Each structure stands twice: as structure tokens, then as C-alpha cells.
Amino acid sequence: MPETHAKAAIEFRQAEFRHGDRPILKGLSLEVREGETLILLGRSGSGKTTALKLVNRLLEPNSGEVLVDGRATADWDPIRLRRQIGYVIQDAGLFPHFTVERNVGLVPELEHWPENRRKERVADVLRIVGLEPAQFAARHPGELSGGQKQRVGVARALAADPPFLLMDEPFGALDPLTRAEIQKEFLAIQQQLNKTIIFVTHDLREALLFGARIALLEAGELAGTYEPQAFLRTTEPLAAAYVATLGRGAARPTLEKSPEKRGA
Amino acid sequence: MNLIQFFSAHRMEILQATGEHLWLVVIAMLLAVAVGIPLGIAVTRKPWLSKPILGSANVAETIPSLALFGFLLPVPWLGSRADRLAVAALAVYALLPIIRNTIAGIQGIDPNVREAARAMGMTDSQILFRVELPLSVPVLLAGIRVATVWTIGIATIAAAVGAGGLGEFIFRGLAMVDNRVILAGAIPAAILALFADIILGFFERRMRHAR
């Protein structure tokens, strides 16, 4: 999957971010190649969410820069930039006053797609994420289960067919069975759609599932990037500590419940 | 003459005073909403505005109503007509709950929802008009309801500066020491307040259920 010679679609260049005096990211340099899925793995507070938000300019680096499509985010019109980047977060962040259809069709609506094309597209992406449009389009988020909300969140991010996807622990709040189901489906989606994806997780099992390159973050610094097999074999202590959490039979992620991150 | 006979004998006067009263309240509320909601929004955008805006609205609230009418009397354009004066004073009183609930409504929105809106490339005004305001409507309406009920009560004092309304009966009744006359002002005012509460409360609940 990762094509070694593809150009960098997203590039962090010595990106630093401080919250007041507290450094969150300390000079992150990292390339994400076009069409690649990159896993940002790290514990809470390691700066992975911050790194993600630098890409769609929800945050701006205090120094250094982040390039999207070869252009620094600071030089992008933030509205244009964000409409090309699908964004999925842990609690879905659906608009409670919109139906599923309006939620999913929001970016196409903002982009003034004609109504029939929008409706078609909404139905298509709902099917992609495994929701029957006839059954779900008219519902409000309050009438959905956690897993369904998250599917709608993914559909919304895909709706305008953006070349980039940012996913911030998108399946982290789901029960283990639903999570395994959605992970499997998303894996299929990811292989079909040739998108550049940054996927944030604190769960090595999930990271390995996608078979993608893993960038390990710790305390705002990049501790290394690894191909999945290399990650499992490395003797570097931090990566090894993650591998140790898998227990025996490490290479095969299973349906077992993994430690959940709570609060913070 | 008992109370019922008194009411039916003066029904046209009572009706007219009720109409005046309602008019004062409606204009004052429209004004307070038109000023209060933007001020509330401004506070959510620029937190440093919170102290000056909420502070002055709070201080205004503590001025006894009769005194506030007096303070506004020398203000050039306002003081020249009693109804203007009354409307302005009533609007000032209604401001605080409206500003407060606008702020509470917007700040009460799930931060994930706002972040998703930004991340999807909504502009600031799209976020305000399509997400924040619609989601704060129930809280906003609650503020307007409370303010309306207060204003209906306080508007009886407007008669003291000659702005008319149901207060006319109350002041007259006090001067004449005639309870029937006082009640001819007090009862319709209470009914108005009750109706306003019920009707606005109905809308508020409907908006809440709409999600």
C-alpha cells in the first residue's frame, strides 16, 4: 500500500505548538504520502490530536509549518482547506438539530451542489458506511446508536469526496464488538477509496489492523515511524512497551477488549 | 356595585388599558431582544466584554423601577414622550435575562459540535446562524419568557410617568382607596403575565422536543 515514491501530501516541518507556556508539540517533522494511511499512535497528551488539528488549521503552529498539498496551512484560505479535508472525531460531533441527511450533506450544501446531486451523494455515502438511506436519512442523531452515529460521522467526512481524511480516535468510544465491526468496514472503505488518511489512535491493535505506517508520538515528540512488522520487532523500549500490551499472539489483533482511555 | 358589575361597566376602558399595556410590553421586548441577543453573542465572541456588558445590565437591574423612569426623564428624545420613556426603561430591565440566556445557550452547546462545524469549513457566520443560534433557541426562549413576565408586571409602573397601561387603574385606585379600581388593573395584568408564560413556554417546549 504505501508507495515509497509518491509525493508528500501532508508534511510537518519542525511544527511546534505550545498551549501558553506548555509545549504540546516540540518540532514535529513527518511526511504523509499521497494515498497513504498514516497511524499516529501515542498516549493521551502525547500531542497526536494537536498534530491533527494543525493539518486543517483548527490550530496554527507557533513555529515551523504544516504543508498540505505542498502549501503551508497558513497560506491556505482556512475554509477552502477544511472543505477538502474530511474530519471524524470520537463523539462524531453530529449536529443534533439536523437530520442524518443534512448532516451528511453539509459540505456539499456549503459547496452549493445542486439538490438532486447532493441527495444522490448522501444516499451513496450512507450505503458505503452500511446505513440504508431509506431507513436513516430522515432520522435525527438523537435517534441513533453510538455505532450508527459514528458511521454517519464517517459518511459526513466522505460526502464531498475530499482527498484527505483526518480521524481522531473515531471508534474509541464504541463498545468492543461494534468497534471491531466498524473497523473492519472502514478497512474496506479505506482500501477502496484512494485517500490520504491520518488516523489517530492510542490502541496498537487498531493501528496494526490497517497495516499502515505507524508514527509513534510521545510527549510531543516523534519517537519513530515504523512499518507494522518493524514495529512488532523493534527493540526500541517505547514501541516494545506498546507491543507488550498486546500480550501473546501479538501479531494478530483480536476482538478482545483493549484498555479504554477515559476522561482527560 | 360589586367587582363584576364594576368590570363590566368599565370594560371598554379596561380593554383599552390592556391594549396599551400590551403595546408597551411588546415594543419593549422587541427592543430588548434586538439589543440583547447581539450583546449576548458579542460576549461569547469576546470574553473580555463579559464584565462591562453583564455588569451594566446587572446594575441597571438593581435600580428601582420608579427611579429608572425618573433618571431617563431628562434624556432628550426619550424624555419628551411618556410612552418612549416607558418603553426604554422596560427594555433596559428585560435586557439582563436575554443577554444571560443568549450566552448560556451558546456556551451550552457541545464543543464537539462547534469544532465539527469549524472543521467542515463553515464560516463564522454560518456557524452562528446554522448551528449556534438554532441550538440555543430553547434557552433563548426561556430568557425571553422570564423577561416578558417581569416586564408585564413592571409596566404597571409606567403609568406613573403618564405612559398609560393597566397601571393607570392601580394608581387611580390607590388614590381613591378603591380596591375595585386597583383590581381592574391588577387582574388583567396578572392574566396577561399568565398567558405570556403559557404561550412562550409552549414554544419553548416545542423547540426542545424538536431535536
Coordinates of C-alpha atoms in Angstrom, one line a residue:
Chain A
M1 CA 0.0 0.0 0.0
P2 CA 2.4 2.8 1.0
E3 CA 4.1 3.9 -2.3
T4 CA 7.5 4.9 -1.3
H5 CA 8.0 7.3 -4.2
A6 CA 4.6 9.1 -4.0
K7 CA 4.9 12.7 -3.1
A8 CA 4.2 14.1 0.3
A9 CA 0.5 15.1 0.5
I10 CA 0.9 16.3 4.1
E11 CA 4.1 17.4 5.6
F12 CA 5.0 18.6 9.1
R13 CA 8.2 20.7 9.1
Q14 CA 9.5 21.3 12.6
A15 CA 6.0 22.1 13.7
E16 CA 5.8 23.4 17.2
F17 CA 2.7 24.1 19.3
R18 CA 2.5 25.5 22.8
H19 CA -0.5 25.9 25.0
G20 CA 0.5 29.0 26.9
D21 CA 4.0 28.0 28.2
R22 CA 3.3 24.3 27.9
P23 CA 4.8 22.7 24.9
I24 CA 2.4 20.3 23.2
L25 CA 4.3 19.5 20.1
K26 CA 8.1 20.0 20.1
G27 CA 9.2 20.3 16.5
L28 CA 7.4 17.5 14.7
S29 CA 8.7 16.6 11.3
L30 CA 6.7 14.0 9.4
E31 CA 5.6 13.2 5.9
V32 CA 2.4 11.6 4.8
R33 CA 2.5 10.3 1.3
E34 CA -0.4 10.7 -1.1
G35 CA -2.9 7.9 -0.8
E36 CA -1.3 6.6 2.3
T37 CA -2.9 5.9 5.7
L38 CA -0.6 7.0 8.5
I39 CA -1.3 6.0 12.0
L40 CA -0.5 8.5 14.7
L41 CA -0.1 6.3 17.8
G42 CA 0.5 7.7 21.3
R43 CA -1.0 8.0 24.7
S44 CA -3.3 10.8 25.8
G45 CA -1.4 14.1 26.0
S46 CA 1.3 12.9 23.5
G47 CA 0.1 15.6 21.1
K48 CA -1.5 13.5 18.4
T49 CA -4.8 15.3 18.4
T50 CA -2.9 18.6 18.3
A51 CA -0.9 17.4 15.3
L52 CA -4.2 16.5 13.5
K53 CA -5.7 19.9 14.2
L54 CA -2.6 21.6 12.7
V55 CA -3.4 20.0 9.4
N56 CA -6.9 21.5 8.9
R57 CA -5.8 24.7 10.7
L58 CA -8.1 24.3 13.7
L59 CA -4.8 25.2 15.3
E60 CA -1.8 27.0 13.9
P61 CA 1.8 26.1 14.7
N62 CA 3.8 28.5 16.9
S63 CA 6.8 27.8 14.8
G64 CA 7.5 25.6 11.9
E65 CA 4.9 24.8 9.4
V66 CA 2.5 22.1 8.1
L67 CA 2.2 21.7 4.3
V68 CA -1.0 20.4 2.7
D69 CA -0.6 19.6 -1.0
G70 CA 2.7 21.4 -0.9
R71 CA 1.3 24.6 0.5
A72 CA 1.7 25.8 4.2
T73 CA -1.6 25.8 6.0
A74 CA -1.0 29.5 6.9
D75 CA -1.2 30.3 3.2
W76 CA -4.4 28.4 2.6
D77 CA -7.8 30.0 3.0
P78 CA -8.9 28.0 6.0
I79 CA -12.4 27.5 4.7
R80 CA -11.1 26.1 1.3
L81 CA -8.6 24.0 3.2
R82 CA -11.1 22.4 5.5
R83 CA -13.6 21.6 2.8
Q84 CA -11.0 19.4 1.2
I85 CA -10.3 17.5 4.5
G86 CA -12.8 15.1 6.0
Y87 CA -12.7 15.1 9.8
V88 CA -14.0 12.4 12.1
I89 CA -13.9 12.7 15.8
Q90 CA -14.6 10.4 18.7
D91 CA -18.0 11.7 19.6
A92 CA -19.0 12.2 16.0
G93 CA -19.9 15.8 16.7
L94 CA -23.1 15.5 14.6
F95 CA -25.4 18.5 14.5
P96 CA -28.3 17.4 16.8
H97 CA -30.8 19.7 15.0
F98 CA -30.1 18.3 11.5
T99 CA -31.4 15.1 10.1
V100 CA -28.8 12.4 9.1
E101 CA -29.3 13.6 5.5
R102 CA -28.5 17.2 6.3
N103 CA -25.6 16.2 8.5
V104 CA -24.0 14.1 5.8
G105 CA -24.8 16.6 3.0
L106 CA -23.5 19.6 4.8
V107 CA -20.2 20.2 2.9
P108 CA -21.9 19.6 -0.5
E109 CA -24.6 22.1 0.7
L110 CA -21.9 24.6 1.7
E111 CA -20.3 24.0 -1.7
H112 CA -23.6 24.7 -3.4
W113 CA -24.1 21.3 -5.1
P114 CA -27.5 21.1 -6.8
E115 CA -30.0 19.3 -4.6
N116 CA -30.5 16.1 -6.6
R117 CA -26.8 15.5 -6.9
R118 CA -26.5 16.1 -3.1
K119 CA -29.3 13.7 -2.3
E120 CA -27.7 11.0 -4.5
R121 CA -24.3 11.5 -3.0
V122 CA -25.8 11.4 0.6
A123 CA -27.5 8.1 -0.3
D124 CA -24.3 6.7 -1.8
V125 CA -22.1 7.5 1.2
L126 CA -24.7 6.2 3.6
R127 CA -24.6 2.9 1.8
I128 CA -20.8 3.0 1.9
V129 CA -20.9 3.1 5.7
G130 CA -23.5 0.5 5.9
L131 CA -26.6 2.5 6.6
E132 CA -29.7 2.1 4.5
P133 CA -30.7 5.6 3.3
A134 CA -34.4 4.9 3.3
Q135 CA -34.2 3.9 6.9
F136 CA -31.8 6.5 8.3
A137 CA -31.8 9.7 6.1
A138 CA -34.7 11.3 7.9
R139 CA -33.6 10.5 11.5
H140 CA -32.0 12.9 13.9
P141 CA -28.7 12.0 15.7
G142 CA -30.6 11.6 18.9
E143 CA -32.4 8.6 17.4
L144 CA -29.1 6.7 16.6
S145 CA -27.0 4.3 18.5
G146 CA -23.3 5.2 19.1
G147 CA -22.1 3.0 16.3
Q148 CA -24.7 4.5 13.9
K149 CA -23.7 8.0 14.9
Q150 CA -20.1 7.1 14.2
R151 CA -21.0 5.7 10.8
V152 CA -22.8 8.9 10.0
G153 CA -19.7 10.8 11.1
V154 CA -17.6 8.9 8.6
A155 CA -20.3 9.4 5.9
R156 CA -20.2 13.1 6.5
A157 CA -16.5 13.2 6.2
L158 CA -16.6 11.3 2.9
A159 CA -19.6 13.3 1.4
A160 CA -17.8 15.8 -0.6
D161 CA -15.1 13.2 -1.6
P162 CA -12.2 15.1 -0.1
P163 CA -8.7 13.9 -0.9
F164 CA -7.8 13.9 2.8
L165 CA -9.3 12.4 5.9
L166 CA -8.3 13.1 9.5
M167 CA -9.6 10.7 12.0
D168 CA -9.3 11.3 15.7
E169 CA -9.9 8.1 17.6
P170 CA -13.1 7.7 15.6
F171 CA -14.0 4.4 17.1
G172 CA -12.6 4.9 20.6
A173 CA -15.9 5.4 22.4
L174 CA -17.6 2.4 20.9
D175 CA -18.2 -1.0 22.6
P176 CA -15.7 -3.6 21.5
L177 CA -18.0 -5.6 19.3
T178 CA -19.3 -2.6 17.4
R179 CA -15.8 -1.2 17.2
A180 CA -14.5 -4.4 15.6
E181 CA -17.3 -4.3 13.1
I182 CA -16.8 -0.7 12.1
Q183 CA -13.1 -1.1 12.0
K184 CA -13.4 -4.0 9.5
E185 CA -15.8 -2.0 7.4
F186 CA -13.6 1.1 7.5
L187 CA -10.7 -1.0 6.4
A188 CA -12.6 -2.0 3.3
I189 CA -13.6 1.6 2.7
Q190 CA -10.0 2.8 3.1
Q191 CA -8.8 0.2 0.6
Q192 CA -11.4 1.2 -2.0
L193 CA -11.1 5.0 -1.7
N194 CA -7.6 6.2 -2.5
K195 CA -7.4 8.9 0.2
T196 CA -4.6 10.3 2.2
I197 CA -5.6 9.5 5.8
I198 CA -4.1 10.4 9.2
F199 CA -5.6 8.1 11.8
V200 CA -5.1 8.9 15.4
T201 CA -5.3 6.1 18.0
H202 CA -3.9 5.1 21.3
D203 CA -4.6 1.4 20.6
L204 CA -1.9 -0.6 18.9
R205 CA -4.3 -3.3 17.9
E206 CA -6.3 -0.8 15.9
A207 CA -3.1 0.7 14.4
L208 CA -1.9 -2.8 13.2
L209 CA -5.3 -3.6 11.7
F210 CA -4.8 -1.0 8.9
G211 CA -1.4 -2.4 8.0
A212 CA -0.2 1.1 7.6
R213 CA 2.9 3.0 8.6
I214 CA 2.8 3.9 12.3
A215 CA 4.2 7.2 13.7
L216 CA 4.8 6.9 17.4
L217 CA 4.4 10.1 19.4
E218 CA 5.5 10.6 22.9
A219 CA 5.4 13.8 24.9
G220 CA 5.1 16.0 21.8
E221 CA 7.9 14.3 20.0
L222 CA 8.1 11.7 17.3
A223 CA 9.6 8.6 18.8
G224 CA 9.9 6.9 15.4
T225 CA 8.0 5.8 12.3
Y226 CA 7.6 2.1 11.6
E227 CA 6.1 -0.3 9.1
P228 CA 3.8 -2.6 11.1
Q229 CA 6.0 -5.6 11.1
A230 CA 9.0 -3.5 12.1
F231 CA 7.0 -2.1 14.9
L232 CA 6.4 -5.5 16.3
R233 CA 10.1 -6.5 16.1
T234 CA 11.8 -3.3 17.3
T235 CA 13.7 -3.3 20.5
E236 CA 13.2 0.4 21.0
P237 CA 11.7 0.5 24.5
L238 CA 8.6 2.7 23.9
A239 CA 7.4 0.7 20.9
A240 CA 8.3 -2.5 22.7
A241 CA 6.1 -1.3 25.6
Y242 CA 3.2 -0.9 23.3
V243 CA 3.8 -4.4 21.8
A244 CA 3.8 -5.8 25.3
T245 CA 0.2 -4.6 25.8
L246 CA -0.9 -7.0 23.1
G247 CA 0.1 -10.0 25.2
R248 CA 0.7 -13.3 23.5
G249 CA -0.1 -13.8 19.8
A250 CA 0.9 -10.2 19.3
A251 CA 0.8 -10.1 15.5
R252 CA -2.9 -10.9 15.3
P253 CA -5.2 -8.3 16.6
T254 CA -8.3 -9.9 18.1
L255 CA -11.7 -8.8 19.4
E256 CA -10.5 -8.7 23.0
K257 CA -11.4 -5.5 24.8
S258 CA -8.4 -3.2 24.9
P259 CA -7.8 -0.7 27.7
E260 CA -10.1 2.3 27.2
K261 CA -9.0 5.9 27.5
R262 CA -11.3 7.7 29.8
G263 CA -11.6 11.4 30.6
A264 CA -8.8 13.9 30.2
Chain B
M1 CA -71.6 47.8 42.8
N2 CA -69.6 44.6 43.2
L3 CA -66.4 43.8 41.3
I4 CA -68.1 42.0 38.3
Q5 CA -70.5 44.9 37.8
F6 CA -67.6 47.3 38.0
F7 CA -65.6 45.4 35.5
S8 CA -68.5 45.2 33.0
A9 CA -69.4 48.8 33.4
H10 CA -65.8 49.8 32.7
R11 CA -64.9 47.1 30.2
M12 CA -64.0 49.4 27.3
E13 CA -61.6 51.3 29.5
I14 CA -60.1 48.2 30.8
L15 CA -59.8 46.7 27.4
Q16 CA -58.1 49.9 26.1
A17 CA -55.7 50.0 29.0
T18 CA -54.9 46.3 28.4
G19 CA -54.2 47.1 24.8
E20 CA -51.9 50.0 25.8
H21 CA -50.1 47.8 28.3
L22 CA -49.6 45.0 25.8
W23 CA -48.2 47.5 23.3
L24 CA -45.7 48.9 25.7
V25 CA -44.6 45.4 26.6
V26 CA -44.3 44.1 23.0
I27 CA -42.3 47.1 21.8
A28 CA -40.0 47.0 24.9
M29 CA -39.5 43.2 24.4
L30 CA -38.7 43.6 20.7
L31 CA -36.2 46.3 21.5
A32 CA -34.6 44.2 24.3
V33 CA -34.4 41.2 22.0
A34 CA -32.9 43.2 19.2
V35 CA -30.3 44.6 21.5
G36 CA -29.8 41.8 24.0
I37 CA -29.2 38.9 21.6
P38 CA -26.4 40.7 19.7
L39 CA -24.8 41.8 23.0
G40 CA -25.0 38.2 24.2
I41 CA -23.4 36.9 21.0
A42 CA -20.7 39.6 21.4
V43 CA -19.8 38.3 24.8
T44 CA -19.4 34.7 23.6
R45 CA -17.0 36.0 20.9
K46 CA -15.0 38.4 23.0
P47 CA -15.0 37.2 26.6
W48 CA -13.5 40.5 27.8
L49 CA -16.8 42.1 27.0
S50 CA -18.5 40.0 29.6
K51 CA -17.7 42.2 32.6
P52 CA -18.7 45.6 31.1
I53 CA -21.9 44.2 29.4
L54 CA -23.2 41.9 32.1
G55 CA -22.0 44.4 34.7
S56 CA -24.0 47.3 33.3
A57 CA -27.1 45.1 32.7
N58 CA -26.8 43.9 36.3
V59 CA -26.5 47.4 37.7
A60 CA -29.5 48.6 35.6
E61 CA -31.5 45.7 37.1
T62 CA -30.8 46.9 40.6
I63 CA -32.2 50.4 40.0
P64 CA -35.7 50.6 41.5
S65 CA -38.1 50.9 38.5
L66 CA -39.7 54.2 39.6
A67 CA -36.2 55.7 39.9
L68 CA -35.2 54.5 36.5
F69 CA -38.2 56.2 34.9
G70 CA -37.0 59.3 36.7
F71 CA -33.4 59.0 35.6
L72 CA -34.5 58.7 31.9
L73 CA -36.8 61.7 32.1
P74 CA -34.1 64.3 31.3
V75 CA -32.8 62.3 28.3
P76 CA -33.6 64.5 25.3
W77 CA -35.5 62.4 22.8
L78 CA -36.7 59.8 25.3
G79 CA -38.0 62.1 27.9
S80 CA -40.2 64.1 25.6
R81 CA -42.9 61.4 25.4
A82 CA -44.1 59.2 28.2
D83 CA -44.5 56.1 26.1
R84 CA -41.0 56.3 24.7
L85 CA -39.6 56.7 28.2
A86 CA -41.6 53.8 29.5
V87 CA -40.6 51.5 26.6
A88 CA -36.9 52.4 27.1
A89 CA -37.0 51.7 30.8
L90 CA -38.8 48.4 30.3
A91 CA -36.4 47.3 27.6
V92 CA -33.5 48.1 30.0
Y93 CA -35.0 45.7 32.6
A94 CA -35.7 43.0 30.1
L95 CA -32.1 43.1 28.8
L96 CA -30.3 41.1 31.5
P97 CA -32.2 37.8 31.2
I98 CA -32.0 37.9 27.5
I99 CA -28.2 38.6 27.4
R100 CA -27.6 36.0 30.0
N101 CA -29.6 33.3 28.3
T102 CA -28.1 34.1 24.9
I103 CA -24.7 33.5 26.4
A104 CA -25.8 30.4 28.3
G105 CA -27.5 29.0 25.2
I106 CA -24.4 29.4 23.0
Q107 CA -21.9 28.3 25.6
G108 CA -24.0 25.3 26.5
I109 CA -23.5 23.8 23.0
D110 CA -21.4 20.6 22.9
P111 CA -17.9 21.9 22.0
N112 CA -17.5 18.8 19.7
V113 CA -20.4 20.1 17.6
R114 CA -18.8 23.6 17.2
E115 CA -15.4 22.0 16.4
A116 CA -17.0 19.8 13.8
A117 CA -18.7 22.8 12.2
R118 CA -15.4 24.6 12.0
A119 CA -13.5 21.6 10.7
M120 CA -16.1 21.2 7.9
G121 CA -15.3 24.6 6.7
M122 CA -18.3 26.6 7.9
T123 CA -17.6 30.3 8.1
D124 CA -18.1 32.1 11.4
S125 CA -21.5 33.4 10.3
Q126 CA -22.6 30.0 9.1
I127 CA -21.6 28.6 12.4
L128 CA -23.6 31.3 14.2
F129 CA -26.7 31.2 12.2
R130 CA -26.9 27.5 11.2
V131 CA -25.5 25.9 14.4
E132 CA -25.2 28.1 17.4
L133 CA -28.4 30.1 17.3
P134 CA -30.7 27.3 16.3
L135 CA -29.3 25.1 19.0
S136 CA -29.7 27.8 21.7
V137 CA -33.3 28.7 20.8
P138 CA -34.8 26.8 23.7
V139 CA -32.6 28.6 26.3
L140 CA -33.1 31.9 24.5
L141 CA -36.8 31.5 24.6
A142 CA -36.7 30.7 28.3
G143 CA -34.9 34.1 28.8
I144 CA -37.5 35.9 26.7
R145 CA -40.3 34.3 28.6
V146 CA -38.9 35.3 32.0
A147 CA -38.2 38.8 30.8
T148 CA -41.7 39.1 29.3
V149 CA -43.4 38.1 32.5
W150 CA -41.4 40.6 34.5
T151 CA -42.0 43.3 32.0
I152 CA -45.7 42.9 32.2
G153 CA -45.6 43.4 35.9
I154 CA -43.1 46.3 35.8
A155 CA -45.1 48.0 33.0
T156 CA -47.8 48.9 35.5
I157 CA -45.4 51.5 36.9
A158 CA -45.2 53.2 33.5
A159 CA -48.5 54.8 34.4
A160 CA -46.6 56.9 37.0
V161 CA -45.0 58.8 34.1
G162 CA -48.2 59.0 32.2
A163 CA -47.5 56.3 29.7
G164 CA -50.9 54.6 30.3
G165 CA -51.5 50.9 30.5
L166 CA -53.1 48.9 33.3
G167 CA -51.0 50.8 35.9
E168 CA -53.5 53.7 35.4
F169 CA -56.1 51.8 37.3
I170 CA -53.8 50.8 40.0
F171 CA -52.5 54.3 40.7
R172 CA -56.1 55.7 40.5
G173 CA -57.4 53.0 42.8
L174 CA -54.7 53.7 45.3
A175 CA -55.5 57.4 45.2
M176 CA -59.3 56.7 45.5
V177 CA -58.7 54.0 48.1
D178 CA -60.9 51.8 46.0
N179 CA -59.9 48.2 45.7
R180 CA -62.1 47.5 42.7
V181 CA -60.2 50.1 40.7
I182 CA -56.9 48.6 41.7
L183 CA -58.1 45.1 40.8
A184 CA -59.3 46.5 37.4
G185 CA -55.5 47.0 36.7
A186 CA -54.0 44.1 38.7
I187 CA -56.2 41.3 37.4
P188 CA -55.8 41.9 33.7
A189 CA -52.0 42.4 34.2
A190 CA -51.9 39.0 36.1
I191 CA -53.8 37.3 33.3
L192 CA -51.5 38.8 30.7
A193 CA -48.5 37.6 32.5
L194 CA -50.0 34.1 32.9
F195 CA -50.9 33.9 29.2
A196 CA -47.4 35.1 28.1
D197 CA -45.9 32.5 30.3
I198 CA -48.0 29.7 28.9
I199 CA -47.7 30.7 25.3
L200 CA -44.0 31.3 25.3
G201 CA -43.5 28.2 27.5
F202 CA -45.4 26.2 24.9
F203 CA -43.0 27.4 22.1
E204 CA -40.0 26.7 24.3
R205 CA -41.1 23.1 24.9
R206 CA -41.8 22.6 21.2
M207 CA -38.3 23.7 20.3
R208 CA -36.8 21.4 22.9
H209 CA -38.7 18.5 21.6
A210 CA -37.8 19.4 18.0
R211 CA -34.4 17.8 18.5

